[in-house]
XYZ file of C-alpha atoms in Angstrom:
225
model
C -100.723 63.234 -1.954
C -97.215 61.767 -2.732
C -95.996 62.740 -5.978
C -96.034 60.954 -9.018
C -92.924 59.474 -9.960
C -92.044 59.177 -13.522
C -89.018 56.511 -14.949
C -87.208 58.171 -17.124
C -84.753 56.429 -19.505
C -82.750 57.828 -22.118
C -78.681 58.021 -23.680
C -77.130 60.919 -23.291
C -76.067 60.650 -27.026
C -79.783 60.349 -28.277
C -80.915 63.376 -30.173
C -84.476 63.001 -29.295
C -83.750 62.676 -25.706
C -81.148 66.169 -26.272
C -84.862 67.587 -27.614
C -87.155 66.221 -25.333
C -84.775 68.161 -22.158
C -87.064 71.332 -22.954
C -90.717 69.461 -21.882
C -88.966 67.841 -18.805
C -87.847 71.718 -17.744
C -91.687 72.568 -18.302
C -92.747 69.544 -16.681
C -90.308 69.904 -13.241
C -91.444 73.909 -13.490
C -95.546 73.495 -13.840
C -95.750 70.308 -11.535
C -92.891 71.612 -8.544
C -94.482 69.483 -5.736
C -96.873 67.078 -7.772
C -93.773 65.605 -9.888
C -90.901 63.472 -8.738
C -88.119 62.401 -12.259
C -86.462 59.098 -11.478
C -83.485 59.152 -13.907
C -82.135 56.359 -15.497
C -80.057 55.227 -18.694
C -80.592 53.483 -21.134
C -77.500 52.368 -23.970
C -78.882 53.429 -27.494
C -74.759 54.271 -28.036
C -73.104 52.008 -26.133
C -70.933 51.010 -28.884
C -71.162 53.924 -30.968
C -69.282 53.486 -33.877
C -69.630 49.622 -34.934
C -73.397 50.697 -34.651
C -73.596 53.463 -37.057
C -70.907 51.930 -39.149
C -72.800 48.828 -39.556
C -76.315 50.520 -39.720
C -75.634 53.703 -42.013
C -72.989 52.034 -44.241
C -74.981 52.209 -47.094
C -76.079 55.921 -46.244
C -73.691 57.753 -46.014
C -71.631 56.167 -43.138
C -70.629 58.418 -39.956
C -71.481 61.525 -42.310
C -75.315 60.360 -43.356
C -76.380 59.765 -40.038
C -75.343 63.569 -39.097
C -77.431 64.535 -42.108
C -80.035 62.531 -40.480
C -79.794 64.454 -37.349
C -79.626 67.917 -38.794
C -83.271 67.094 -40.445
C -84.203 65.825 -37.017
C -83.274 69.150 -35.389
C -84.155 71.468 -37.961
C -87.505 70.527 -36.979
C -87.308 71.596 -33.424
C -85.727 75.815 -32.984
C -85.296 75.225 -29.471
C -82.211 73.212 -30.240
C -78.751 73.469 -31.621
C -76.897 71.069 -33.031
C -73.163 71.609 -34.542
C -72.469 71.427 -38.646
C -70.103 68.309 -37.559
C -71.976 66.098 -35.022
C -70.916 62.653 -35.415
C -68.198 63.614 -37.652
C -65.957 65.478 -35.132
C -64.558 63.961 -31.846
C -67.557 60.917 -32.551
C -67.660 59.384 -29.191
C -67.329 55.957 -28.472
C -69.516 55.413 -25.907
C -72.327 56.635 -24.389
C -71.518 54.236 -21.559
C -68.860 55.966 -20.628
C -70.854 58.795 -20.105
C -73.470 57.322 -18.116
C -71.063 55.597 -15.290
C -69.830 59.073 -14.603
C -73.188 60.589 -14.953
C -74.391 58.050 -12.132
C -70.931 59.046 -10.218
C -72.705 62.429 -9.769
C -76.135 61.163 -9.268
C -74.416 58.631 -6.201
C -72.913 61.865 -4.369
C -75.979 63.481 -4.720
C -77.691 60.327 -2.986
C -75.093 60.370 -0.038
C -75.911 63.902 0.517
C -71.965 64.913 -0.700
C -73.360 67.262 -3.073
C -76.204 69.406 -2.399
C -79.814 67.832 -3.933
C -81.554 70.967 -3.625
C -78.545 71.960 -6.102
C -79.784 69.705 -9.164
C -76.218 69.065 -10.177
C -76.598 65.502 -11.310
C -79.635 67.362 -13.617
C -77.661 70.106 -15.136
C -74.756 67.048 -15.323
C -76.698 65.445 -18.090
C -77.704 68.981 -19.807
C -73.831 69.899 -20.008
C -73.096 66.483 -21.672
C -75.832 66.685 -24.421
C -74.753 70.474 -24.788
C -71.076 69.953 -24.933
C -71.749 66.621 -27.746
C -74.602 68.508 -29.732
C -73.450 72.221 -29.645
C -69.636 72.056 -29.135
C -68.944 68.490 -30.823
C -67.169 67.208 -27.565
C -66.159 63.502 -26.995
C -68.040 62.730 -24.216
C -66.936 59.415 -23.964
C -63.492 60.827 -22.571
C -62.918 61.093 -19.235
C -60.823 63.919 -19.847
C -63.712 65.685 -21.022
C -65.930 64.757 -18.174
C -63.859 65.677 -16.086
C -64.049 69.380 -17.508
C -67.453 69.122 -17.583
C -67.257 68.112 -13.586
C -65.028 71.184 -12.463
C -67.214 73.359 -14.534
C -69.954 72.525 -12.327
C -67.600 72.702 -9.135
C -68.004 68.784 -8.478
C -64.466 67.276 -6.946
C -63.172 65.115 -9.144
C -61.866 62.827 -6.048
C -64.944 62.576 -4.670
C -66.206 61.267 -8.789
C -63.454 59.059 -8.633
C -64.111 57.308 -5.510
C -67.434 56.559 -6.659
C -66.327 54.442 -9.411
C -63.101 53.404 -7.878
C -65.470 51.661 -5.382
C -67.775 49.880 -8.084
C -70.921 51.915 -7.211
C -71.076 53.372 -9.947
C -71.200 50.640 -11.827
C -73.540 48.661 -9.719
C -76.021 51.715 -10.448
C -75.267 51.613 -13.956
C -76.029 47.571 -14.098
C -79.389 48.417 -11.841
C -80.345 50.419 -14.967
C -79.691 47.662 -17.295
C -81.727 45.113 -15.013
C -84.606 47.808 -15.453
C -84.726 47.728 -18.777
C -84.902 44.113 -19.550
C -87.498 44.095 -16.203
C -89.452 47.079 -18.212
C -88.798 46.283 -21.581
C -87.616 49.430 -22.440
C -86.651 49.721 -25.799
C -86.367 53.404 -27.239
C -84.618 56.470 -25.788
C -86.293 59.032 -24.317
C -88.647 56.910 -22.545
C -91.533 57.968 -19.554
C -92.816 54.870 -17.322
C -95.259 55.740 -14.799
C -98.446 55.151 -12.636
C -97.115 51.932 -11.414
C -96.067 50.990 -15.226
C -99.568 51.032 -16.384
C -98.623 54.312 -18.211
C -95.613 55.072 -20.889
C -94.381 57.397 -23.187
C -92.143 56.325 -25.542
C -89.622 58.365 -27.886
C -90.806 61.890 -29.285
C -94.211 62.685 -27.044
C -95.460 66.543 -27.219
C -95.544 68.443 -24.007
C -98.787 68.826 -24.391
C -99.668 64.945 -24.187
C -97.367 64.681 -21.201
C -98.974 67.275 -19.346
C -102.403 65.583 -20.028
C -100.933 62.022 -18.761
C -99.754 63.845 -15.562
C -103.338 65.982 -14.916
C -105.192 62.725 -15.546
C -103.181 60.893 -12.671
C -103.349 64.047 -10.544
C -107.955 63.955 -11.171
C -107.684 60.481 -10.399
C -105.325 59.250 -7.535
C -104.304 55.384 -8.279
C -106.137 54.426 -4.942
C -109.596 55.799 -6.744
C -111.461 53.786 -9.591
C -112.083 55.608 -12.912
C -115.271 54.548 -14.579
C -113.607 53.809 -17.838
């Protein structure tokens, strides 16, 4: 049986997405073979500041919306997020980010990085950790570039994949797929042939039950109800 490939969209900036990292780990772990994660992004920040300027003006500004993700995360131990998010270093773009991030994931798909190596994976785990925990611009190439030789990626090799205009033309693919699927909040699961999402904060648990479902009842077979 071929496994069953799940869309997944979601900004790098997006605290729910930085929360949800834990059930995709448990997902990837109890479903190895059964499983396959088709990454892709999807711009909740890609102009960071005008939007929470303009959207938490009257809350508080840059400073309210932090509040507003320390009650978010308070709810969830498994996470850390710094006393200054948003505040600090606020990136501003999440854009940025995800052109490099899809830098990575194009090396991986030439076979110039190891797959069996998950780099483009633990990629997008070091940005969330180095915004949420360490209050890192992102957005700065300066800073993904650290975040690059920290993993051991060559930086010439990055470069060449956006010097070319791949990485952009991966990045606009994404954008294509979201007005295609409609996609409209970050983290978000499309799967069984779109007949099946997930959208924003879903429980492992309800994941998991998705996933078994398919895995009773292969797409070629008709369920009763």
């Amino acid at each position: 049986m071929e496994p069953i490939n799940i869309s997944y969209y979601s900004d790098v900036l997006c605290v729910w997405a930085y929360i949800a990292q834990i059930r995709l780990d448990e997902l990837a772990a109890n479903f190895p073979d059964q499983v396959a994660i088709d990454y892709h992004f999807f711009p909740v920040f890609g102009n960071a500041h005008e939007k929470l300027e303009k959207s938490w003006r009257d809350r508080g500004g840059l400073r309210g919306y932090s509040n507003h993700v320390h009650t978010v995360a308070a709810k969830f131990p498994h996470i850390t997020v710094h006393p200054d998010i948003w505040v600090v270093n606020t990136p501003t773009s999440a854009t940025s980010c995800h052109l490099f991030l899809n830098a990575i994931q194009l090396l991986e798909i030439k076979g110039l990085i190891p797959k069996a190596e998950k780099l483009f994976e633990k990629a997008n785990w070091e940005f969330r950790r180095a915004f949420f925990v360490e209050t890192a611009d992102v957005s700065d190439r300066k800073v993904q570039f650290q975040i690059a030789e920290k993993l051991g990626i060559a930086i010439a090799d990055l470069q060449a994949q956006i010097d070319s205009g791949e990485a952009y033309a991966l990045l606009s693919r994404d954008f294509e797929l979201i007005r295609e699927k409609t996609v409209s909040v970050s983290p978000t699961m499309i799967f069984n042939e779109g007949r099946q999402r997930l959208n924003g904060n879903v429980g492992y648990r309800v994941i998991e039950a998705n996933i078994r479902e398919l895995l009773n009842n292969p797409e070629d077979e008709h369920s009763w109800c």
